[in-house]
Tab-separated table of C-alpha atoms and ligand atoms in Angstrom:
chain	number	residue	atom	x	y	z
A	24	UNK	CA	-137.769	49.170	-68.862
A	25	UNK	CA	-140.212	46.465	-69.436
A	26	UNK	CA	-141.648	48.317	-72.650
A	27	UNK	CA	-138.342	48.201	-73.955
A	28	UNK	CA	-137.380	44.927	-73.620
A	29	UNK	CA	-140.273	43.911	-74.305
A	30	UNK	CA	-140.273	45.888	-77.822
A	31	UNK	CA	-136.522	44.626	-78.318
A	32	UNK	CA	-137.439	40.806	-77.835
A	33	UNK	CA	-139.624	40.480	-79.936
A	34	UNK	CA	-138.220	41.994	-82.780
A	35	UNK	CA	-135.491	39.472	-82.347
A	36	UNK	CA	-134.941	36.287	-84.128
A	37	UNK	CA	-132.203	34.793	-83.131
A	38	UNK	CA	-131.931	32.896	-80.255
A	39	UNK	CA	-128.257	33.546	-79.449
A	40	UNK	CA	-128.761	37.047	-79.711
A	41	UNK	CA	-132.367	37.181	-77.484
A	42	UNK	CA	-129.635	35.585	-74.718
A	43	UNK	CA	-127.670	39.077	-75.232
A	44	UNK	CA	-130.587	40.794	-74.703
A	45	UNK	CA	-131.635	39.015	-71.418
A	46	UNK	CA	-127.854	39.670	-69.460
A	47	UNK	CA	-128.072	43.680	-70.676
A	48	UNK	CA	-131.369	43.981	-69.288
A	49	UNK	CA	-131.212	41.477	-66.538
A	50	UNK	CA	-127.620	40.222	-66.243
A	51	UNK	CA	-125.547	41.447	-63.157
A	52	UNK	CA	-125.031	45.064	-65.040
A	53	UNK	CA	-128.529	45.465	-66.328
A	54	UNK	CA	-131.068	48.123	-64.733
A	55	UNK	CA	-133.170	46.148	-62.816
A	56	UNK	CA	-130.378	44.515	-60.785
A	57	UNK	CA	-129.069	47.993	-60.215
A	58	UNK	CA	-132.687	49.174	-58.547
A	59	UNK	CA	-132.605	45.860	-56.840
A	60	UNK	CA	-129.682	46.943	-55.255
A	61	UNK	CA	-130.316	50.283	-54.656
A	62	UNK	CA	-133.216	49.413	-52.416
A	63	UNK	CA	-131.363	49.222	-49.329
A	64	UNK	CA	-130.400	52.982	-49.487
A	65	UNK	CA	-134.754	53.452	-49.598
A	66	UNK	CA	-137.210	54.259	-46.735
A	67	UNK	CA	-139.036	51.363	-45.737
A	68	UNK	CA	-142.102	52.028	-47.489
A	69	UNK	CA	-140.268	53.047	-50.956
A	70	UNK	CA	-138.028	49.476	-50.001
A	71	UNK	CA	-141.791	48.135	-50.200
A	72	UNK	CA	-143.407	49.674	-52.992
A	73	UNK	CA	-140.162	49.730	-55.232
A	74	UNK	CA	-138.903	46.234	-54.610
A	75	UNK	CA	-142.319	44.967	-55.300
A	76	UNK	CA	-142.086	46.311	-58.410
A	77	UNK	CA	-139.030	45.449	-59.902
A	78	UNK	CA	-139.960	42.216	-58.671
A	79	UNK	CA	-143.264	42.339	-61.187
A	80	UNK	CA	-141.324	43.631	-63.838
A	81	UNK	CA	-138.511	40.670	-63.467
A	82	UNK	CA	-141.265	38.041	-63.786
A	83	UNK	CA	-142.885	40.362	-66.784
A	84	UNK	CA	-139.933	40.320	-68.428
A	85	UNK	CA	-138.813	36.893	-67.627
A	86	UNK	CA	-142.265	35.863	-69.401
A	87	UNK	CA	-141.544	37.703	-72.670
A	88	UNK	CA	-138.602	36.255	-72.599
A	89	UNK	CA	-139.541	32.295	-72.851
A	90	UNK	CA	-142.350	33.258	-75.085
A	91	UNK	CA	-140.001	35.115	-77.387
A	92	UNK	CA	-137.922	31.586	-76.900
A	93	UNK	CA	-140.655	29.161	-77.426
A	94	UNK	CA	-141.307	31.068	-80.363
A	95	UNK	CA	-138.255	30.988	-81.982
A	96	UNK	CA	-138.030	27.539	-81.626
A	97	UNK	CA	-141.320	26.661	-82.555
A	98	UNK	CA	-140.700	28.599	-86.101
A	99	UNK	CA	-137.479	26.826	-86.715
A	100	UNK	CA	-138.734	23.723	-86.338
A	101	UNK	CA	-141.860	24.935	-88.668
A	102	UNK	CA	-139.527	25.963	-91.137
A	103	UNK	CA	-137.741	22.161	-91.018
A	104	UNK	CA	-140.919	20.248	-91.075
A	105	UNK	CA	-141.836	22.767	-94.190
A	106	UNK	CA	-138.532	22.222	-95.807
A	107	UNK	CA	-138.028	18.282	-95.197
A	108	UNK	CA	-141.181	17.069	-95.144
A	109	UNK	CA	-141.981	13.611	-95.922
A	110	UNK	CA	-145.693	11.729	-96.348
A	111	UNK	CA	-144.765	8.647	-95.732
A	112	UNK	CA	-148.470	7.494	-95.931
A	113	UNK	CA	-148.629	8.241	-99.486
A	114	UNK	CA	-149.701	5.230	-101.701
A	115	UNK	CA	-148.588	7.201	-104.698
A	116	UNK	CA	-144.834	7.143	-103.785
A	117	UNK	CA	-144.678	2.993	-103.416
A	118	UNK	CA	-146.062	2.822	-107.133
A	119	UNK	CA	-142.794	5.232	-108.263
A	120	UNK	CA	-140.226	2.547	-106.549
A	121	UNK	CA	-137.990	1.913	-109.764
A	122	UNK	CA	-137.168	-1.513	-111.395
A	123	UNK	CA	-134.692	-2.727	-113.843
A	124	UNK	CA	-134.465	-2.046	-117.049
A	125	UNK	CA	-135.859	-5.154	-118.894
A	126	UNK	CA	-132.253	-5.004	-120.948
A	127	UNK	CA	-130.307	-5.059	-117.425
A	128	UNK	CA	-133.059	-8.120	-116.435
A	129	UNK	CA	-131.753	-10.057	-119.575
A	130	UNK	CA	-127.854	-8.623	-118.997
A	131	UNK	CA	-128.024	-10.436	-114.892
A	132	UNK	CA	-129.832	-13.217	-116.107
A	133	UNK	CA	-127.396	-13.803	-118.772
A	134	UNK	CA	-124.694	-13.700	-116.059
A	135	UNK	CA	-126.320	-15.792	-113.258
A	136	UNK	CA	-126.555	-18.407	-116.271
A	137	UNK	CA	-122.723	-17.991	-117.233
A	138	UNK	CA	-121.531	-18.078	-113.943
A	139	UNK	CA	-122.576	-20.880	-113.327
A	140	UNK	CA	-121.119	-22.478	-116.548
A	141	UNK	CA	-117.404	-21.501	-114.958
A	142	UNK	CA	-117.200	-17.623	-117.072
A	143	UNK	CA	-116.007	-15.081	-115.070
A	144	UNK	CA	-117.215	-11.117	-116.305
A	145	UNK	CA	-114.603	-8.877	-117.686
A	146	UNK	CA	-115.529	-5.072	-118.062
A	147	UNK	CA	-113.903	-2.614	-120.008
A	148	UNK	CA	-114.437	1.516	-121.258
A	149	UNK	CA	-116.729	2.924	-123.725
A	150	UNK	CA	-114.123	5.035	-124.749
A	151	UNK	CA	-111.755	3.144	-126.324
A	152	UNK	CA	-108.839	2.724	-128.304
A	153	UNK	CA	-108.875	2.223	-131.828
A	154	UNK	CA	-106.355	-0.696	-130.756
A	155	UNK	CA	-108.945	-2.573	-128.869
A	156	UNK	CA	-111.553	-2.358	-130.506
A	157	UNK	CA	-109.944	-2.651	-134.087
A	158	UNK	CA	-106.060	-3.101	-134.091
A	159	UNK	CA	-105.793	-6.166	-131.780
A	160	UNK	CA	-109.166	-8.241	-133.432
A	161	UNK	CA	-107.423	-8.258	-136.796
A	162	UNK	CA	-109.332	-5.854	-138.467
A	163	UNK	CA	-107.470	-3.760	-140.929
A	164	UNK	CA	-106.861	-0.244	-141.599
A	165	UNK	CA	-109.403	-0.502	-144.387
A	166	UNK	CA	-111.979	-2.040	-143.046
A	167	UNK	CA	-115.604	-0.161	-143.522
A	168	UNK	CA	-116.148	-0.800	-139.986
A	169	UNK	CA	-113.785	1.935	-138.956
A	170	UNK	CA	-115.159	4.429	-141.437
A	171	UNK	CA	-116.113	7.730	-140.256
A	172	UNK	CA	-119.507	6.914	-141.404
A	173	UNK	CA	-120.082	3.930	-138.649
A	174	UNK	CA	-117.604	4.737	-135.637
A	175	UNK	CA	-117.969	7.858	-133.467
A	176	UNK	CA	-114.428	9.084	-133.173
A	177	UNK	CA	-113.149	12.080	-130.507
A	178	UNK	CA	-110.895	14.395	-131.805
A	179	UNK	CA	-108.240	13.315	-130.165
A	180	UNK	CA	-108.287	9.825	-132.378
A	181	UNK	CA	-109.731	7.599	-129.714
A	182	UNK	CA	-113.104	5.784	-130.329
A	183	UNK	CA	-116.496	4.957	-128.487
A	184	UNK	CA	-116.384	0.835	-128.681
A	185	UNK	CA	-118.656	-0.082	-131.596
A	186	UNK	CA	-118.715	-3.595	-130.325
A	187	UNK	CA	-117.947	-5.733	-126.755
A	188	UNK	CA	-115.194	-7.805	-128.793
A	189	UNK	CA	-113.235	-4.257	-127.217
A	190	UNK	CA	-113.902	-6.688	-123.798
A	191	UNK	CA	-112.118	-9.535	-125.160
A	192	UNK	CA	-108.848	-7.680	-126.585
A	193	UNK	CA	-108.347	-5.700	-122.887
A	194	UNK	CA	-109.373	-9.217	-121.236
A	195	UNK	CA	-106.723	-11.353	-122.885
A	196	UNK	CA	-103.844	-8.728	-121.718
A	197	UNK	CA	-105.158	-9.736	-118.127
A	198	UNK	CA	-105.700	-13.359	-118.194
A	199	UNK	CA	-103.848	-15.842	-119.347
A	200	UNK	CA	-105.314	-19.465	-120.521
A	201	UNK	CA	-107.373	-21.885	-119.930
A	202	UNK	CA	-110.220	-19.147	-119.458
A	203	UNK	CA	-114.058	-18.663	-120.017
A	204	UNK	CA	-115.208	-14.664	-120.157
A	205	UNK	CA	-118.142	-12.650	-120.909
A	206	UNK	CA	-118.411	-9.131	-121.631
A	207	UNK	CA	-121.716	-7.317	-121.410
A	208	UNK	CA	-121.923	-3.557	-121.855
A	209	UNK	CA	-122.857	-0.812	-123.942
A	210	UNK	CA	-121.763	-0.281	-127.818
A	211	UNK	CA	-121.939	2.985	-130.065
A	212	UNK	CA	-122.174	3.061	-133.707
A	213	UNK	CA	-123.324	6.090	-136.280
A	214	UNK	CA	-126.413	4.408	-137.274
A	215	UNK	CA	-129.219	5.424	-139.342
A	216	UNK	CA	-132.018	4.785	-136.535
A	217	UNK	CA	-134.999	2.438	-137.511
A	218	UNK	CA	-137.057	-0.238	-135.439
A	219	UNK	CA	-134.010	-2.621	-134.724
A	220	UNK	CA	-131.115	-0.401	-135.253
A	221	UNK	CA	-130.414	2.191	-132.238
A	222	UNK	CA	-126.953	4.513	-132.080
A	223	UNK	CA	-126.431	3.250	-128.324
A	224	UNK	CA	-127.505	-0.239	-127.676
A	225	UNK	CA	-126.049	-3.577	-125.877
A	226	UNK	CA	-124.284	-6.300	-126.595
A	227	UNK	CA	-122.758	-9.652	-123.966
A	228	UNK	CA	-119.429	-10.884	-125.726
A	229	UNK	CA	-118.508	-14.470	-125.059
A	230	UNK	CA	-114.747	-16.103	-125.742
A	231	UNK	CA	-114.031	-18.882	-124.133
A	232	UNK	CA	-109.711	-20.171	-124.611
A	233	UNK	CA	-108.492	-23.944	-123.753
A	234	UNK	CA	-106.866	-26.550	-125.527
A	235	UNK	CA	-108.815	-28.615	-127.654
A	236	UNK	CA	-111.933	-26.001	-128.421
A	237	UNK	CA	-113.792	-27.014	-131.192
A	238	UNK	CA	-116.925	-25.626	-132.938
A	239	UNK	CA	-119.110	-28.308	-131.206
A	240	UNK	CA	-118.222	-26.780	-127.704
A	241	UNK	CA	-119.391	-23.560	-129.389
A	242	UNK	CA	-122.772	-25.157	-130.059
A	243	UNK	CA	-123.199	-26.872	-127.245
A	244	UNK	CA	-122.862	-23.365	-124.932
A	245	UNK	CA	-125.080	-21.393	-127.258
A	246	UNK	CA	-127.643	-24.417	-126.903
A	247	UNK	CA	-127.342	-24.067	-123.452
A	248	UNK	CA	-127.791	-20.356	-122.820
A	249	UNK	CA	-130.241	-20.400	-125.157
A	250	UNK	CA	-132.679	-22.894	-123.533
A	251	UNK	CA	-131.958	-21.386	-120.299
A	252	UNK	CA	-132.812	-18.162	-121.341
A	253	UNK	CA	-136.065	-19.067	-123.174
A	254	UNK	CA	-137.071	-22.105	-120.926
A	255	UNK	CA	-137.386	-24.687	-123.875
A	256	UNK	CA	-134.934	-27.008	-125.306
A	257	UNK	CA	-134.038	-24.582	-128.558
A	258	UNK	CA	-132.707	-25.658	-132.527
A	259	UNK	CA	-129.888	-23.580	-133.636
A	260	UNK	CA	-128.194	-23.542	-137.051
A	261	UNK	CA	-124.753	-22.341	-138.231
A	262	UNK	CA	-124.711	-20.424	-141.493
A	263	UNK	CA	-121.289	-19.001	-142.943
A	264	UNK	CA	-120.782	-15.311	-141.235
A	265	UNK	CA	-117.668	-12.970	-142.376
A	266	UNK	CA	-115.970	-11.360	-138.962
A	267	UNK	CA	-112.048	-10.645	-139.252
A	268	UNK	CA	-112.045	-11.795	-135.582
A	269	UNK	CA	-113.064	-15.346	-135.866
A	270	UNK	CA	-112.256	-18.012	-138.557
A	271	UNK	CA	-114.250	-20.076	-139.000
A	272	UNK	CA	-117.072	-17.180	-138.673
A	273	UNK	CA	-120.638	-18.218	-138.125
A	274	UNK	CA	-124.456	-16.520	-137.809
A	275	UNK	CA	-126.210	-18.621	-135.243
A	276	UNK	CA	-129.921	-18.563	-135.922
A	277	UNK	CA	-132.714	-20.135	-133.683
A	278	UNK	CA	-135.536	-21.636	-134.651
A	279	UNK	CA	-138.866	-19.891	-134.661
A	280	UNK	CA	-140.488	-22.364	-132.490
A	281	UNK	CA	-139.777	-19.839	-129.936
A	282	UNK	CA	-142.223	-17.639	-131.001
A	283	UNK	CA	-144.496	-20.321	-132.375
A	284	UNK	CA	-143.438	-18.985	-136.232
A	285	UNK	CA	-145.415	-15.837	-135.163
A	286	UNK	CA	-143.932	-13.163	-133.276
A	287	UNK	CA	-142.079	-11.647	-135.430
A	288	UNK	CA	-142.225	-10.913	-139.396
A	289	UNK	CA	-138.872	-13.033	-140.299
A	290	UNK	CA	-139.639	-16.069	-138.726
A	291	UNK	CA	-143.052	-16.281	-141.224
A	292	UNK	CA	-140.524	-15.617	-144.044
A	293	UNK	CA	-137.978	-18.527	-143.050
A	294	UNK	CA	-138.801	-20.230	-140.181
A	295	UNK	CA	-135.061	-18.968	-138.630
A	296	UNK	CA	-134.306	-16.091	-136.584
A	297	UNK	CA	-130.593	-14.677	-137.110
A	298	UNK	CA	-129.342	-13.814	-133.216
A	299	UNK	CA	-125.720	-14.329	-132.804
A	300	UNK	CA	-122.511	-14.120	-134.776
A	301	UNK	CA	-120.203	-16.070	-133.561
A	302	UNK	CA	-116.958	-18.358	-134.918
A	303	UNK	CA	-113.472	-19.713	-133.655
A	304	UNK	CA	-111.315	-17.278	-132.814
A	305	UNK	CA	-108.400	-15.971	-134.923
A	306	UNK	CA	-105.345	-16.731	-134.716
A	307	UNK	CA	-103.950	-13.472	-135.195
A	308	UNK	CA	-106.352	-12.501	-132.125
A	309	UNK	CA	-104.863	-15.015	-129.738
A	310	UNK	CA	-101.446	-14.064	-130.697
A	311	UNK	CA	-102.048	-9.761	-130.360
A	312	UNK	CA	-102.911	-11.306	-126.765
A	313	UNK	CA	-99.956	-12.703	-126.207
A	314	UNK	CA	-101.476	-16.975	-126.493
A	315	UNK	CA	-99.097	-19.419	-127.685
A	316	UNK	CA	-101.787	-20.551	-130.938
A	317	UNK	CA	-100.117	-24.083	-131.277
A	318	UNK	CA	-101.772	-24.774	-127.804
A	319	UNK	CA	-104.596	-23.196	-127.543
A	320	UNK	CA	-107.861	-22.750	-129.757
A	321	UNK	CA	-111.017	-20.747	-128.987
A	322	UNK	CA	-114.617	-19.531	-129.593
A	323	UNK	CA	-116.053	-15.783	-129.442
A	324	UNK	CA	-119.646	-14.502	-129.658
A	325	UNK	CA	-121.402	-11.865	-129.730
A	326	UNK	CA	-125.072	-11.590	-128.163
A	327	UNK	CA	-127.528	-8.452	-128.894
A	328	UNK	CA	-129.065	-7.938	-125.911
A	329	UNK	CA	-131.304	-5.369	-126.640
A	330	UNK	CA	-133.043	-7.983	-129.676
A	331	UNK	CA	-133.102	-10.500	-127.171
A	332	UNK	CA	-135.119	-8.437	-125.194
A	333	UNK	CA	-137.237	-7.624	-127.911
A	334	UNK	CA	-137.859	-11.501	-128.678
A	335	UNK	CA	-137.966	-12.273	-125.353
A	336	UNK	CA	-141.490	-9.473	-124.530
A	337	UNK	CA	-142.476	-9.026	-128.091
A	338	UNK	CA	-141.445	-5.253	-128.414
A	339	UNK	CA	-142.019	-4.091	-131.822
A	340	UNK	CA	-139.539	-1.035	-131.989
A	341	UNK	CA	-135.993	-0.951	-130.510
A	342	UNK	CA	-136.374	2.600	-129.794
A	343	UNK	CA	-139.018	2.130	-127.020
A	344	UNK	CA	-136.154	0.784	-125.257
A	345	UNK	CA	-134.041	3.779	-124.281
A	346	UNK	CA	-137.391	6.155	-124.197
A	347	UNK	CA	-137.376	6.718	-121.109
A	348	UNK	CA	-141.237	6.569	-121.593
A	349	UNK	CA	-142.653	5.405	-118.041
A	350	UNK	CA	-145.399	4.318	-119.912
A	351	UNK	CA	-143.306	1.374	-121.254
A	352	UNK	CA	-140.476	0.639	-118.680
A	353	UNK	CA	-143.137	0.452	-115.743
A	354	UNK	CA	-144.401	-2.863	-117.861
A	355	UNK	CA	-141.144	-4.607	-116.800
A	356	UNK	CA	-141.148	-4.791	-113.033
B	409	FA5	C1	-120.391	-7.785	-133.794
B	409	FA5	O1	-120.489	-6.681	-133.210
B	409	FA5	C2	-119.298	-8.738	-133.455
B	409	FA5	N1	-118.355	-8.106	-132.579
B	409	FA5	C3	-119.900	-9.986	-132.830
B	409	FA5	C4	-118.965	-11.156	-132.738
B	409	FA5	C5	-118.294	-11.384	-131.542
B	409	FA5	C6	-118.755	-12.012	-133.819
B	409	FA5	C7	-117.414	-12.463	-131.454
B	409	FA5	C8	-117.903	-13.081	-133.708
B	409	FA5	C9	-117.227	-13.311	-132.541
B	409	FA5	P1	-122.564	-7.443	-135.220
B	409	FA5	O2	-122.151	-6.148	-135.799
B	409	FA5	O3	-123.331	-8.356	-136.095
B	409	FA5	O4	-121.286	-8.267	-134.684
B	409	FA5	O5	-123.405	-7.173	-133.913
B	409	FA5	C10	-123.753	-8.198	-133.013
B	409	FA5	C11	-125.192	-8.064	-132.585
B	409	FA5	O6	-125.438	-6.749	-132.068
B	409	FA5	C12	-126.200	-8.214	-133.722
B	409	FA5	O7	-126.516	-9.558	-133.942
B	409	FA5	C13	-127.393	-7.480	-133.181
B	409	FA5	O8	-128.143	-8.276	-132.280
B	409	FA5	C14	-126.752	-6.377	-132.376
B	409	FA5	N2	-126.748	-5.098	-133.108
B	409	FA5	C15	-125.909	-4.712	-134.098
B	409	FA5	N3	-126.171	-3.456	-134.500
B	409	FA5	C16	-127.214	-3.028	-133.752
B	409	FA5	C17	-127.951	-1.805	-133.655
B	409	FA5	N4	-127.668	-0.747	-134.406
B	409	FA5	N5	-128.949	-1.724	-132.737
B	409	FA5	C18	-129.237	-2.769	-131.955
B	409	FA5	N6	-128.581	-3.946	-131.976
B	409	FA5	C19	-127.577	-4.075	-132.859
């Protein structure tokens, strides 16, 4: 009997099953309990010699039985440890703790700054409607812009955004005025890819609607996030810009003593770095959002991010930006 069990135990390994085993063998029905109780129909010295041992075979089999168990166990919890196992002593791992991306540094920082100038953040989709992002900023059905060649289009006729203004159409159905908004996000356009021009990149749209909004409020914020951003009291200058969402429509450059005339190859051309367009808003916007125009004026922009970031840490190439090279995005921790 003991051979047996012993033989059947250990082939088992399952410990619900190895419990089946131990009540056939050794329950109230199992063999040994039987010649337990059959002892009383012995002769004294069979009672003896018998009963002493079953008893031996009991505790033989009552050892296999918690080895068999232990064993079990003991593999399970091998097999755990194998599976799940974490070194938390590594010094490796720490190194591999992620950062932001130098673009989201500059898109929070950016915020922080505006939020605390009274702007509140709107959001809005990537895919969008040619409404949005066209219809409702007064740009016509003609417009290059909405060429094939420059606007990803689904087949179904909607649109990935090709700029944040998208933010300030979808805002303006929301709120109503006095209000001051940015939009940050990501834009798409069918580009032909070079070291400032990417397919996928960011922009932060600003629009800020009260009465009484004039061009010099629109300097005086720019001037402000500016010298926030860069740490130095910055010179900006207006020159003419063409956008069918803004009239008057501006290109805000900054002056190149933020980069000492040096860091990059247009300032030693012209002393003036182009970063924002910008202008008063349209009428014909304000009134697709449903703002009474005789009351209310306003000012839009629209920030690059990503060639803010490339100012800001001297990057040569936009493309490094959206690598996903480690070697370059572990720089900005
Ligand atoms: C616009 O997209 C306008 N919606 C901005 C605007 C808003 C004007 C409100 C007036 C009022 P533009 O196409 O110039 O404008 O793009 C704005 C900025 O996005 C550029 O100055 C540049 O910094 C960035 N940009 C444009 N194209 C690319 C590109 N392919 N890759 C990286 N950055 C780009």
């Amino acid at each position: 009997i003991v051979a047996e069990f012993t033989e059947k135990v250990n082939a088992e390994g399952d410990l619900q099953a190895l419990e089946q085993i131990k009540a056939a063998y050794m329950g109230k029905k199992g063999p040994l309990t039987g010649i337990l109780k059959n002892l009383r129909n012995l002769s004294p010295e069979e009672k003896s010699e018998v009963g002493q041992a079953a008893n031996k075979a009991k505790t033989a089999m009552q050892e296999v039985m918690e080895n068999r168990r232990q064993g079990i166990i003991r593999a399970q919890i091998d097999e755990k440890v194998a599976s799940e196992w974490v070194d938390f002593t590594l010094d490796e791992d720490a190194e591999k703790i992620g950062a932001l991306h130098p673009v989201s540094q500059m898109q929070y920082e950016i915020e922080d700054i505006f939020s605390g100038l009274g702007f509140t953040v709107q959001d809005g989709p990537h895919c969008e409607l040619d409404f949005y992002n066209f219809e409702a900023l007064n740009i016509p059905a003609d417009h290059p812009a909405r060429d094939m060649q420059d606007t990803f289009y689904f087949e179904n006729g909607a649109i990935l955004r090709t700029h944040t203004s998208a933010i300030q159409a979808r805002a303006m159905e929301r709120i109503k005025p006095p209000f001051k908004i940015i939009g940050p996000g990501k834009v798409f356009r069918v580009e032909r890819l070079d070291a400032s021009h990417e397919a996928a990149f960011h922009q932060l749209e600003g629009m800020v609607v009260d009465e009484d909004i004039s061009v010099a409020n629109l300097i005086h914020t720019m001037k402000t996030l500016l010298s926030e951003i860069f740490q130095k009291d910055i010179k900006v200058r207006l020159r003419p810009g063409y956008f069918p969402f803004v009239e008057p429509g501006f290109e805000l450059d900054i002056n190149c003593q933020i980069c000492n005339g040096k860091g990059c190859s247009v300032c030693k051309q012209t002393g003036w770095l182009e970063l924002m367009p910008c202008g008063m808003v349209h009428p014909n916007v304000l009134k697709a959002g449903g703002i009474d125009t005789e009351k209310f004026t306003g000012f839009a922009f629209g920030l690059g991010l990503d060639r803010l970031v490339m100012m800001r840490h001297k990057i040569e190439d936009i493309r490094h930006l959206h690598s996903g090279d480690l070697r370059f995005s572990s720089q900005f921790k």
